[in-house]
Each structure stands twice: as C-alpha cells, then as structure tokens.
C-alpha cells in the first residue's frame, strides 16, 4: 500500500514539472492553444437551426435556402465548409462550395450565430437534368457523423453542368 501514495506523488510532481513552465519559444502558440475551447469543432447537437428560403418560383429561376446556426454550447470553431447533400427518391448528391470560395475559420462563442446559403436553379419536374429533391442534409466540419435533415419544398433542382447548386462558406451574423 505504501507504493500507491509514492507513485501518485511522483506522478503529480512530474505533471507539475512538465506543465509548470516552458522556455520553448518556437511552439509557444501551439502549446497555448492546445486546450483552448475555441479550437474545438462546433457540434451540430449544440446548435439551434433555423431555415429561411427565397424559393425559386418557376423553372430556370434562382433560389436560395439560408441555414442559420445559433451556438447553444461552449465556444467552438468552424473551419471549412458545411457538407450539404440533396436527397431524391433514388439518389443522393453532394453540393459543392461556391466557385472560387475559400474555406475560412470562424469562432463562435456561446450565443453566437452564423449562416450558410445553398443557391440553386429550379429545374423542370421530371427532366433528365433535374433532381427531384425531397430532403437536404448538412453536416458541420469536424462533426461529419451528425447530420441535420431539412424537408425540401422548393421544387426540382436543375443539375445540368452549368447550373448545379452550390453552398457558401460560413458567414458571420450580427455585429
């Protein structure tokens, strides 16, 4: 039984010695940021989700679906693009980021909001170049195992080469 308290004391002393100070100037930022909550990926389960649409009224018109996320959890970060899939009866298709868009990093504090937008061209129902979308699904970077599904009530989506839908990066909301 005597070895247990000595082993525990040695472990605590070693931990204090290793974390107490560092003269390493080259990796200082990495060391300081290693355990910061702002560096952990946002989890979809910690987000409130609201959807607003500027639906395309007729075939050939452009529409948008904006998804707003409100962080209900601890400070977290989003790095990259949301993963968006459009689901039809017999097909699931991934939506690419807007042409020329570059992934950005965004830190959300508790109560912070962000949004992203899916832009699409309404297609002709039943056309070979249209996808009869029933649902949309999205994931967050760093939390790709958890998806949020939205009912798609905005009509068929044109899937011709020059009119495929796209998704924006995360945009800051508010001040």
Tab-separated table of N, CA and C in Angstrom:
chain	number	residue	atom	x	y	z
A	1	UNK	N	0.809	-1.191	0.000
A	1	UNK	CA	0.000	0.000	0.000
A	1	UNK	C	0.860	1.265	0.000
A	2	UNK	N	2.074	1.139	0.477
A	2	UNK	CA	2.930	2.323	0.525
A	2	UNK	C	3.324	2.797	-0.862
A	3	UNK	N	3.426	1.926	-1.835
A	3	UNK	CA	3.848	2.339	-3.169
A	3	UNK	C	2.777	3.191	-3.853
A	4	UNK	N	1.533	3.007	-3.544
A	4	UNK	CA	0.463	3.785	-4.174
A	4	UNK	C	0.604	5.277	-3.889
A	5	UNK	N	0.732	5.708	-2.584
A	5	UNK	CA	0.898	7.142	-2.333
A	5	UNK	C	2.181	7.691	-2.941
A	6	UNK	N	3.282	6.921	-2.921
A	6	UNK	CA	4.526	7.405	-3.506
A	6	UNK	C	4.403	7.514	-5.021
A	7	UNK	N	3.750	6.558	-5.664
A	7	UNK	CA	3.566	6.592	-7.108
A	7	UNK	C	2.695	7.767	-7.504
A	8	UNK	N	1.634	7.987	-6.749
A	8	UNK	CA	0.747	9.108	-7.015
A	8	UNK	C	1.476	10.427	-6.830
A	9	UNK	N	2.251	10.552	-5.780
A	9	UNK	CA	3.006	11.781	-5.523
A	9	UNK	C	4.019	12.028	-6.631
A	10	UNK	N	4.683	10.977	-7.096
A	10	UNK	CA	5.661	11.115	-8.179
A	10	UNK	C	4.985	11.545	-9.473
A	11	UNK	N	3.838	10.963	-9.742
A	11	UNK	CA	3.104	11.334	-10.957
A	11	UNK	C	2.656	12.784	-10.908
A	12	UNK	N	2.162	13.217	-9.760
A	12	UNK	CA	1.733	14.611	-9.617
A	12	UNK	C	2.915	15.571	-9.747
A	13	UNK	N	4.032	15.206	-9.181
A	13	UNK	CA	5.218	16.063	-9.278
A	13	UNK	C	5.689	16.156	-10.728
A	14	UNK	N	5.678	15.040	-11.432
A	14	UNK	CA	6.100	15.040	-12.838
A	14	UNK	C	5.157	15.879	-13.683
A	15	UNK	N	3.865	15.781	-13.422
A	15	UNK	CA	2.881	16.564	-14.165
A	15	UNK	C	3.091	18.048	-13.916
A	16	UNK	N	3.304	18.423	-12.657
A	16	UNK	CA	3.537	19.830	-12.328
A	16	UNK	C	4.809	20.327	-12.998
A	17	UNK	N	5.847	19.515	-13.027
A	17	UNK	CA	7.103	19.906	-13.640
A	17	UNK	C	6.934	20.109	-15.141
A	18	UNK	N	6.200	19.207	-15.803
A	18	UNK	CA	6.017	19.292	-17.249
A	18	UNK	C	5.122	20.447	-17.662
A	19	UNK	N	4.135	20.795	-16.872
A	19	UNK	CA	3.193	21.846	-17.254
A	19	UNK	C	3.504	23.188	-16.619
A	20	UNK	N	4.420	23.229	-15.691
A	20	UNK	CA	4.683	24.456	-14.939
A	20	UNK	C	5.253	25.582	-15.762
A	21	UNK	N	6.268	25.307	-16.595
A	21	UNK	CA	6.850	26.382	-17.378
A	21	UNK	C	7.475	25.787	-18.621
A	22	UNK	N	7.687	26.674	-19.572
A	22	UNK	CA	8.292	26.238	-20.812
A	22	UNK	C	9.121	27.365	-21.387
A	23	UNK	N	10.337	27.056	-21.814
A	23	UNK	CA	11.172	28.045	-22.472
A	23	UNK	C	11.089	27.906	-23.980
A	24	UNK	N	10.228	27.039	-24.475
A	24	UNK	CA	10.099	26.796	-25.914
A	24	UNK	C	9.373	27.965	-26.572
A	25	UNK	N	10.140	28.804	-27.263
A	25	UNK	CA	9.549	29.975	-27.921
A	25	UNK	C	8.954	29.605	-29.276
A	26	UNK	N	9.478	28.574	-29.928
A	26	UNK	CA	9.028	28.234	-31.277
A	26	UNK	C	7.619	27.663	-31.301
A	27	UNK	N	7.234	26.863	-30.332
A	27	UNK	CA	5.917	26.245	-30.353
A	27	UNK	C	4.971	26.847	-29.346
A	28	UNK	N	5.296	28.028	-28.846
A	28	UNK	CA	4.503	28.647	-27.799
A	28	UNK	C	3.026	28.769	-28.140
A	29	UNK	N	2.692	29.247	-29.347
A	29	UNK	CA	1.293	29.416	-29.718
A	29	UNK	C	0.568	28.080	-29.783
A	30	UNK	N	1.249	27.057	-30.327
A	30	UNK	CA	0.625	25.745	-30.397
A	30	UNK	C	0.352	25.192	-29.007
A	31	UNK	N	1.314	25.372	-28.107
A	31	UNK	CA	1.159	24.877	-26.743
A	31	UNK	C	0.019	25.625	-26.052
A	32	UNK	N	-0.012	26.960	-26.172
A	32	UNK	CA	-1.051	27.750	-25.524
A	32	UNK	C	-2.438	27.429	-26.069
A	33	UNK	N	-2.539	27.138	-27.350
A	33	UNK	CA	-3.841	26.907	-27.978
A	33	UNK	C	-4.304	25.464	-27.915
A	34	UNK	N	-3.456	24.580	-27.447
A	34	UNK	CA	-3.780	23.154	-27.488
A	34	UNK	C	-5.077	22.815	-26.760
A	35	UNK	N	-5.351	23.454	-25.632
A	35	UNK	CA	-6.538	23.095	-24.854
A	35	UNK	C	-7.605	24.188	-24.856
A	36	UNK	N	-7.482	25.175	-25.727
A	36	UNK	CA	-8.466	26.262	-25.760
A	36	UNK	C	-9.775	25.770	-26.350
A	37	UNK	N	-10.889	26.092	-25.718
A	37	UNK	CA	-12.183	25.682	-26.234
A	37	UNK	C	-12.451	26.227	-27.625
A	38	UNK	N	-11.892	27.388	-27.980
A	38	UNK	CA	-12.154	27.973	-29.287
A	38	UNK	C	-11.610	27.113	-30.414
A	39	UNK	N	-10.691	26.231	-30.102
A	39	UNK	CA	-10.109	25.380	-31.123
A	39	UNK	C	-10.891	24.087	-31.329
A	40	UNK	N	-11.918	23.823	-30.514
A	40	UNK	CA	-12.671	22.598	-30.710
A	40	UNK	C	-13.789	22.845	-31.712
A	41	UNK	N	-14.029	21.849	-32.524
A	41	UNK	CA	-15.031	21.956	-33.584
A	41	UNK	C	-16.425	22.094	-32.995
A	42	UNK	N	-17.236	22.894	-33.658
A	42	UNK	CA	-18.632	23.042	-33.242
A	42	UNK	C	-19.374	21.734	-33.495
A	43	UNK	N	-20.219	21.364	-32.568
A	43	UNK	CA	-21.017	20.147	-32.695
A	43	UNK	C	-22.444	20.529	-33.093
A	44	UNK	N	-22.986	19.819	-34.039
A	44	UNK	CA	-24.334	20.110	-34.514
A	44	UNK	C	-25.360	20.003	-33.399
A	45	UNK	N	-25.126	19.105	-32.454
A	45	UNK	CA	-26.045	18.939	-31.332
A	45	UNK	C	-26.097	20.151	-30.411
A	46	UNK	N	-25.092	21.032	-30.496
A	46	UNK	CA	-25.062	22.246	-29.686
A	46	UNK	C	-25.639	23.449	-30.427
A	47	UNK	N	-26.166	23.229	-31.617
A	47	UNK	CA	-26.637	24.333	-32.455
A	47	UNK	C	-28.153	24.365	-32.570
A	48	UNK	N	-28.700	25.563	-32.481
A	48	UNK	CA	-30.088	25.776	-32.865
A	48	UNK	C	-30.083	26.009	-34.372
A	49	UNK	N	-31.072	25.498	-35.085
A	49	UNK	CA	-31.093	25.591	-36.541
A	49	UNK	C	-32.380	26.280	-36.999
A	50	UNK	N	-32.231	27.302	-37.834
A	50	UNK	CA	-33.368	27.970	-38.456
A	50	UNK	C	-33.129	28.011	-39.955
A	51	UNK	N	-34.202	27.835	-40.722
A	51	UNK	CA	-34.092	27.824	-42.179
A	51	UNK	C	-34.998	28.898	-42.756
A	52	UNK	N	-34.456	29.659	-43.687
A	52	UNK	CA	-35.221	30.665	-44.412
A	52	UNK	C	-34.957	30.472	-45.897
A	53	UNK	N	-35.962	30.634	-46.709
A	53	UNK	CA	-35.782	30.387	-48.139
A	53	UNK	C	-36.298	31.543	-48.969
A	54	UNK	N	-35.586	31.790	-50.038
A	54	UNK	CA	-36.037	32.652	-51.118
A	54	UNK	C	-36.245	31.707	-52.282
A	55	UNK	N	-37.349	30.964	-52.237
A	55	UNK	CA	-37.594	29.889	-53.192
A	55	UNK	C	-37.731	30.423	-54.616
A	56	UNK	N	-37.227	29.651	-55.566
A	56	UNK	CA	-37.357	29.977	-56.988
A	56	UNK	C	-38.783	29.643	-57.417
A	57	UNK	N	-39.540	30.617	-57.920
A	57	UNK	CA	-40.947	30.373	-58.247
A	57	UNK	C	-41.187	29.489	-59.472
A	58	UNK	N	-40.273	29.507	-60.448
A	58	UNK	CA	-40.506	28.741	-61.678
A	58	UNK	C	-39.190	28.157	-62.191
A	59	UNK	N	-39.289	27.168	-63.066
A	59	UNK	CA	-38.107	26.550	-63.661
A	59	UNK	C	-37.241	27.620	-64.310
A	60	UNK	N	-35.914	27.531	-64.064
A	60	UNK	CA	-34.965	28.493	-64.601
A	60	UNK	C	-34.659	29.637	-63.652
A	61	UNK	N	-35.487	29.835	-62.630
A	61	UNK	CA	-35.248	30.893	-61.644
A	61	UNK	C	-34.254	30.413	-60.589
A	62	UNK	N	-33.511	31.361	-60.019
A	62	UNK	CA	-32.548	31.048	-58.966
A	62	UNK	C	-33.199	31.231	-57.600
A	63	UNK	N	-32.939	30.281	-56.713
A	63	UNK	CA	-33.457	30.349	-55.357
A	63	UNK	C	-32.346	30.151	-54.349
A	64	UNK	N	-32.622	30.501	-53.106
A	64	UNK	CA	-31.651	30.312	-52.032
A	64	UNK	C	-32.340	29.727	-50.805
A	65	UNK	N	-31.596	28.942	-50.077
A	65	UNK	CA	-32.031	28.411	-48.789
A	65	UNK	C	-30.918	28.760	-47.803
A	66	UNK	N	-31.247	29.608	-46.826
A	66	UNK	CA	-30.257	30.044	-45.852
A	66	UNK	C	-30.486	29.315	-44.533
A	67	UNK	N	-29.432	28.718	-44.026
A	67	UNK	CA	-29.471	27.995	-42.757
A	67	UNK	C	-28.699	28.831	-41.735
A	68	UNK	N	-29.382	29.212	-40.654
A	68	UNK	CA	-28.759	29.982	-39.582
A	68	UNK	C	-28.564	29.074	-38.380
A	69	UNK	N	-27.363	29.110	-37.830
A	69	UNK	CA	-26.997	28.288	-36.678
A	69	UNK	C	-26.718	29.193	-35.484
A	70	UNK	N	-27.273	28.854	-34.336
A	70	UNK	CA	-27.024	29.585	-33.090
A	70	UNK	C	-26.349	28.634	-32.108
A	71	UNK	N	-25.173	29.010	-31.637
A	71	UNK	CA	-24.402	28.159	-30.733
A	71	UNK	C	-25.006	28.196	-29.329
A	72	UNK	N	-25.469	27.054	-28.870
A	72	UNK	CA	-26.024	26.930	-27.523
A	72	UNK	C	-25.020	26.303	-26.554
A	73	UNK	N	-23.862	25.921	-27.072
A	73	UNK	CA	-22.854	25.260	-26.250
A	73	UNK	C	-21.678	26.174	-25.965
A	74	UNK	N	-20.555	25.564	-25.652
A	74	UNK	CA	-19.330	26.295	-25.347
A	74	UNK	C	-18.734	26.881	-26.623
A	75	UNK	N	-17.810	27.792	-26.457
A	75	UNK	CA	-17.128	28.390	-27.603
A	75	UNK	C	-16.547	27.285	-28.469
A	76	UNK	N	-16.677	27.446	-29.792
A	76	UNK	CA	-16.201	26.419	-30.716
A	76	UNK	C	-15.811	27.078	-32.028
A	77	UNK	N	-15.279	26.292	-32.948
A	77	UNK	CA	-14.859	26.859	-34.222
A	77	UNK	C	-15.364	26.040	-35.394
A	78	UNK	N	-15.541	26.738	-36.498
A	78	UNK	CA	-15.922	26.128	-37.772
A	78	UNK	C	-14.791	26.422	-38.748
A	79	UNK	N	-14.241	25.385	-39.338
A	79	UNK	CA	-13.144	25.544	-40.281
A	79	UNK	C	-13.509	24.807	-41.557
A	80	UNK	N	-13.765	25.550	-42.614
A	80	UNK	CA	-14.101	24.929	-43.887
A	80	UNK	C	-15.525	25.243	-44.304
A	81	UNK	N	-16.157	24.289	-44.945
A	81	UNK	CA	-17.498	24.444	-45.490
A	81	UNK	C	-18.454	23.433	-44.854
A	82	UNK	N	-19.734	23.779	-44.816
A	82	UNK	CA	-20.707	22.770	-44.402
A	82	UNK	C	-20.779	21.694	-45.485
A	83	UNK	N	-21.042	20.470	-45.082
A	83	UNK	CA	-21.260	19.387	-46.042
A	83	UNK	C	-22.751	19.315	-46.332
A	84	UNK	N	-23.138	19.509	-47.581
A	84	UNK	CA	-24.558	19.521	-47.948
A	84	UNK	C	-24.837	18.435	-48.980
A	85	UNK	N	-25.873	17.644	-48.722
A	85	UNK	CA	-26.352	16.634	-49.665
A	85	UNK	C	-27.808	16.914	-49.982
A	86	UNK	N	-28.177	16.705	-51.234
A	86	UNK	CA	-29.574	16.771	-51.650
A	86	UNK	C	-30.038	15.347	-51.896
A	87	UNK	N	-31.189	14.992	-51.312
A	87	UNK	CA	-31.685	13.626	-51.377
A	87	UNK	C	-32.963	13.571	-52.203
A	88	UNK	N	-32.944	12.746	-53.243
A	88	UNK	CA	-34.125	12.476	-54.054
A	88	UNK	C	-34.582	11.063	-53.703
A	89	UNK	N	-35.643	10.599	-54.345
A	89	UNK	CA	-36.152	9.264	-54.032
A	89	UNK	C	-35.104	8.173	-54.216
A	90	UNK	N	-34.307	8.265	-55.277
A	90	UNK	CA	-33.363	7.191	-55.594
A	90	UNK	C	-31.914	7.659	-55.699
A	91	UNK	N	-31.634	8.887	-55.280
A	91	UNK	CA	-30.301	9.427	-55.479
A	91	UNK	C	-29.960	10.447	-54.393
A	92	UNK	N	-28.708	10.415	-53.953
A	92	UNK	CA	-28.186	11.428	-53.037
A	92	UNK	C	-26.987	12.072	-53.719
A	93	UNK	N	-26.975	13.395	-53.751
A	93	UNK	CA	-25.917	14.113	-54.439
A	93	UNK	C	-25.330	15.189	-53.541
A	94	UNK	N	-24.010	15.275	-53.513
A	94	UNK	CA	-23.325	16.284	-52.703
A	94	UNK	C	-23.265	17.614	-53.442
A	95	UNK	N	-23.414	18.689	-52.686
A	95	UNK	CA	-23.367	20.041	-53.230
A	95	UNK	C	-21.957	20.589	-53.008
A	96	UNK	N	-21.376	21.173	-54.044
A	96	UNK	CA	-20.025	21.736	-53.965
A	96	UNK	C	-20.062	23.159	-53.441
A	97	UNK	N	-18.936	23.611	-52.864
A	97	UNK	CA	-18.846	25.012	-52.432
A	97	UNK	C	-18.968	25.959	-53.635
A	98	UNK	N	-19.384	27.204	-53.358
A	98	UNK	CA	-19.445	28.231	-54.394
A	98	UNK	C	-18.116	28.284	-55.132
A	99	UNK	N	-18.183	28.494	-56.437
A	99	UNK	CA	-16.975	28.576	-57.239
A	99	UNK	C	-16.104	29.742	-56.745
A	100	UNK	N	-14.854	29.470	-56.512
A	100	UNK	CA	-13.924	30.495	-56.057
A	100	UNK	C	-13.940	30.743	-54.552
A	101	UNK	N	-14.849	30.132	-53.823
A	101	UNK	CA	-14.909	30.330	-52.370
A	101	UNK	C	-13.722	29.638	-51.716
A	102	UNK	N	-13.198	30.260	-50.664
A	102	UNK	CA	-12.086	29.689	-49.924
A	102	UNK	C	-12.555	29.379	-48.508
A	103	UNK	N	-12.129	28.235	-47.966
A	103	UNK	CA	-12.537	27.903	-46.597
A	103	UNK	C	-11.984	28.914	-45.606
A	104	UNK	N	-12.799	29.255	-44.629
A	104	UNK	CA	-12.395	30.198	-43.603
A	104	UNK	C	-12.612	29.582	-42.237
A	105	UNK	N	-11.978	30.186	-41.240
A	105	UNK	CA	-12.186	29.765	-39.856
A	105	UNK	C	-13.049	30.805	-39.160
A	106	UNK	N	-13.966	30.325	-38.341
A	106	UNK	CA	-14.870	31.197	-37.616
A	106	UNK	C	-15.022	30.655	-36.210
A	107	UNK	N	-14.853	31.519	-35.213
A	107	UNK	CA	-15.038	31.118	-33.825
A	107	UNK	C	-16.389	31.631	-33.356
A	108	UNK	N	-17.177	30.743	-32.761
A	108	UNK	CA	-18.495	31.100	-32.235
A	108	UNK	C	-18.500	30.959	-30.723
A	109	UNK	N	-18.762	32.035	-30.035
A	109	UNK	CA	-18.958	31.972	-28.591
A	109	UNK	C	-20.368	31.485	-28.315
A	110	UNK	N	-20.636	31.195	-27.059
A	110	UNK	CA	-21.992	30.783	-26.684
A	110	UNK	C	-22.957	31.910	-27.072
A	111	UNK	N	-24.018	31.566	-27.786
A	111	UNK	CA	-24.991	32.550	-28.261
A	111	UNK	C	-24.637	33.139	-29.615
A	112	UNK	N	-23.436	32.857	-30.112
A	112	UNK	CA	-23.014	33.373	-31.415
A	112	UNK	C	-23.776	32.702	-32.545
A	113	UNK	N	-23.928	33.420	-33.648
A	113	UNK	CA	-24.648	32.864	-34.794
A	113	UNK	C	-23.816	32.956	-36.062
A	114	UNK	N	-24.119	32.088	-36.975
A	114	UNK	CA	-23.529	32.086	-38.303
A	114	UNK	C	-24.565	31.521	-39.264
A	115	UNK	N	-24.307	31.687	-40.547
A	115	UNK	CA	-25.224	31.122	-41.533
A	115	UNK	C	-24.453	30.689	-42.770
A	116	UNK	N	-25.092	29.854	-43.553
A	116	UNK	CA	-24.584	29.491	-44.870
A	116	UNK	C	-25.783	29.396	-45.807
A	117	UNK	N	-25.519	29.523	-47.100
A	117	UNK	CA	-26.601	29.573	-48.072
A	117	UNK	C	-26.397	28.543	-49.177
A	118	UNK	N	-27.451	27.823	-49.475
A	118	UNK	CA	-27.482	26.914	-50.619
A	118	UNK	C	-28.159	27.688	-51.750
A	119	UNK	N	-27.473	27.833	-52.876
A	119	UNK	CA	-28.029	28.520	-54.040
A	119	UNK	C	-28.301	27.465	-55.103
A	120	UNK	N	-29.476	27.554	-55.726
A	120	UNK	CA	-29.863	26.556	-56.724
A	120	UNK	C	-30.689	27.216	-57.831
A	121	UNK	N	-30.792	26.523	-58.949
A	121	UNK	CA	-31.684	26.923	-60.031
A	121	UNK	C	-32.793	25.889	-60.071
A	122	UNK	N	-34.027	26.362	-60.084
A	122	UNK	CA	-35.148	25.437	-60.113
A	122	UNK	C	-35.191	24.742	-61.469
A	123	UNK	N	-35.359	23.438	-61.420
A	123	UNK	CA	-35.400	22.634	-62.627
A	123	UNK	C	-36.824	22.273	-63.023
A	124	UNK	N	-36.939	21.685	-64.191
A	124	UNK	CA	-38.227	21.182	-64.679
A	124	UNK	C	-38.498	19.838	-64.001
A	125	UNK	N	-39.640	19.707	-63.368
A	125	UNK	CA	-40.002	18.432	-62.735
A	125	UNK	C	-40.002	17.330	-63.786
A	126	UNK	N	-39.335	16.230	-63.478
A	126	UNK	CA	-39.290	15.081	-64.376
A	126	UNK	C	-38.227	15.158	-65.457
A	127	UNK	N	-37.511	16.248	-65.577
A	127	UNK	CA	-36.462	16.394	-66.587
A	127	UNK	C	-35.254	15.542	-66.218
A	128	UNK	N	-34.554	15.039	-67.248
A	128	UNK	CA	-33.347	14.243	-67.025
A	128	UNK	C	-32.232	15.082	-66.397
A	129	UNK	N	-32.294	16.401	-66.551
A	129	UNK	CA	-31.269	17.282	-65.992
A	129	UNK	C	-31.691	17.896	-64.660
A	130	UNK	N	-32.769	17.383	-64.092
A	130	UNK	CA	-33.246	17.890	-62.800
A	130	UNK	C	-33.235	16.783	-61.766
A	131	UNK	N	-33.079	17.200	-60.535
A	131	UNK	CA	-33.117	16.274	-59.412
A	131	UNK	C	-34.356	16.618	-58.591
A	132	UNK	N	-35.254	15.653	-58.434
A	132	UNK	CA	-36.495	15.877	-57.690
A	132	UNK	C	-36.198	15.722	-56.194
A	133	UNK	N	-35.688	16.788	-55.610
A	133	UNK	CA	-35.202	16.766	-54.228
A	133	UNK	C	-36.368	16.688	-53.249
A	134	UNK	N	-36.225	15.817	-52.256
A	134	UNK	CA	-37.222	15.671	-51.183
A	134	UNK	C	-36.695	16.197	-49.850
A	135	UNK	N	-35.364	16.057	-49.664
A	135	UNK	CA	-34.741	16.495	-48.409
A	135	UNK	C	-33.351	17.021	-48.710
A	136	UNK	N	-32.877	17.875	-47.826
A	136	UNK	CA	-31.480	18.307	-47.832
A	136	UNK	C	-30.902	17.906	-46.478
A	137	UNK	N	-29.647	17.586	-46.466
A	137	UNK	CA	-28.971	17.167	-45.243
A	137	UNK	C	-27.657	17.932	-45.167
A	138	UNK	N	-27.286	18.373	-43.953
A	138	UNK	CA	-25.997	19.043	-43.827
A	138	UNK	C	-25.274	18.589	-42.571
A	139	UNK	N	-23.938	18.689	-42.649
A	139	UNK	CA	-23.059	18.400	-41.522
A	139	UNK	C	-22.126	19.590	-41.342
A	140	UNK	N	-21.493	19.661	-40.185
A	140	UNK	CA	-20.509	20.699	-39.903
A	140	UNK	C	-19.117	20.107	-40.005
A	141	UNK	N	-18.135	20.921	-40.427
A	141	UNK	CA	-16.760	20.406	-40.455
A	141	UNK	C	-16.326	20.029	-39.039
A	142	UNK	N	-15.744	18.877	-38.902
A	142	UNK	CA	-15.323	18.397	-37.582
A	142	UNK	C	-16.405	17.596	-36.877
A	143	UNK	N	-17.619	17.588	-37.420
A	143	UNK	CA	-18.738	16.819	-36.845
A	143	UNK	C	-19.509	16.172	-37.998
A	144	UNK	N	-18.806	15.421	-38.824
A	144	UNK	CA	-19.412	14.869	-40.030
A	144	UNK	C	-20.271	13.630	-39.781
A	145	UNK	N	-20.259	13.108	-38.560
A	145	UNK	CA	-21.093	11.932	-38.268
A	145	UNK	C	-22.526	12.319	-37.916
A	146	UNK	N	-22.744	13.584	-37.544
A	146	UNK	CA	-24.065	14.051	-37.164
A	146	UNK	C	-24.619	14.927	-38.278
A	147	UNK	N	-25.763	14.554	-38.830
A	147	UNK	CA	-26.371	15.332	-39.918
A	147	UNK	C	-27.723	15.883	-39.477
A	148	UNK	N	-28.069	17.024	-40.047
A	148	UNK	CA	-29.380	17.628	-39.810
A	148	UNK	C	-30.138	17.585	-41.129
A	149	UNK	N	-31.343	17.029	-41.117
A	149	UNK	CA	-32.155	16.935	-42.334
A	149	UNK	C	-33.205	18.022	-42.377
A	150	UNK	N	-33.395	18.568	-43.577
A	150	UNK	CA	-34.413	19.574	-43.832
A	150	UNK	C	-35.364	19.041	-44.894
A	151	UNK	N	-36.647	19.274	-44.736
A	151	UNK	CA	-37.591	18.936	-45.793
A	151	UNK	C	-37.418	19.954	-46.907
A	152	UNK	N	-37.301	19.483	-48.155
A	152	UNK	CA	-37.111	20.362	-49.302
A	152	UNK	C	-38.449	20.539	-49.991
A	153	UNK	N	-38.994	21.733	-49.932
A	153	UNK	CA	-40.290	22.005	-50.550
A	153	UNK	C	-40.169	23.087	-51.624
A	154	UNK	N	-38.995	23.159	-52.247
A	154	UNK	CA	-38.701	24.243	-53.179
A	154	UNK	C	-38.659	23.786	-54.635
A	155	UNK	N	-39.162	22.600	-54.913
A	155	UNK	CA	-39.220	22.100	-56.282
A	155	UNK	C	-37.972	21.364	-56.707
A	156	UNK	N	-38.002	20.913	-57.967
A	156	UNK	CA	-36.868	20.191	-58.548
A	156	UNK	C	-35.674	21.136	-58.664
A	157	UNK	N	-34.472	20.557	-58.650
A	157	UNK	CA	-33.235	21.329	-58.752
A	157	UNK	C	-32.556	20.990	-60.069
A	158	UNK	N	-32.222	22.031	-60.840
A	158	UNK	CA	-31.515	21.851	-62.108
A	158	UNK	C	-30.128	21.307	-61.804
A	159	UNK	N	-29.762	20.217	-62.454
A	159	UNK	CA	-28.472	19.581	-62.225
A	159	UNK	C	-27.632	19.562	-63.493
A	160	UNK	N	-27.958	20.427	-64.460
A	160	UNK	CA	-27.143	20.498	-65.674
A	160	UNK	C	-25.775	21.068	-65.308
A	161	UNK	N	-24.789	20.809	-66.132
A	161	UNK	CA	-23.391	21.122	-65.803
A	161	UNK	C	-23.177	22.571	-65.371
A	162	UNK	N	-23.796	23.525	-66.019
A	162	UNK	CA	-23.548	24.934	-65.701
A	162	UNK	C	-24.530	25.520	-64.687
A	163	UNK	N	-25.407	24.691	-64.130
A	163	UNK	CA	-26.415	25.211	-63.194
A	163	UNK	C	-26.497	24.419	-61.890
A	164	UNK	N	-25.506	23.637	-61.588
A	164	UNK	CA	-25.543	22.833	-60.363
A	164	UNK	C	-25.613	23.739	-59.138
A	165	UNK	N	-26.277	23.282	-58.077
A	165	UNK	CA	-26.354	24.086	-56.856
A	165	UNK	C	-24.983	24.217	-56.201
A	166	UNK	N	-24.870	25.198	-55.301
A	166	UNK	CA	-23.617	25.408	-54.572
A	166	UNK	C	-23.947	25.843	-53.150
A	167	UNK	N	-22.942	25.765	-52.296
A	167	UNK	CA	-23.104	26.180	-50.894
A	167	UNK	C	-22.018	27.200	-50.553
A	168	UNK	N	-22.435	28.246	-49.842
A	168	UNK	CA	-21.478	29.269	-49.415
A	168	UNK	C	-20.689	28.772	-48.214
A	169	UNK	N	-19.673	29.511	-47.855
A	169	UNK	CA	-18.987	29.261	-46.608
A	169	UNK	C	-19.799	29.840	-45.459
A	170	UNK	N	-19.313	29.685	-44.250
A	170	UNK	CA	-19.993	30.233	-43.078
A	170	UNK	C	-19.815	31.747	-43.066
A	171	UNK	N	-20.890	32.448	-42.793
A	171	UNK	CA	-20.861	33.901	-42.737
A	171	UNK	C	-21.207	34.339	-41.316
A	172	UNK	N	-20.572	35.423	-40.893
A	172	UNK	CA	-20.870	35.934	-39.557
A	172	UNK	C	-22.213	36.646	-39.590
A	173	UNK	N	-22.914	36.565	-38.476
A	173	UNK	CA	-24.200	37.216	-38.345
A	173	UNK	C	-24.120	38.267	-37.251
A	174	UNK	N	-24.916	39.292	-37.361
A	174	UNK	CA	-24.957	40.317	-36.313
A	174	UNK	C	-23.759	41.218	-36.375
A	175	UNK	N	-23.355	41.737	-35.216
A	175	UNK	CA	-22.247	42.710	-35.143
A	175	UNK	C	-20.928	42.066	-35.413
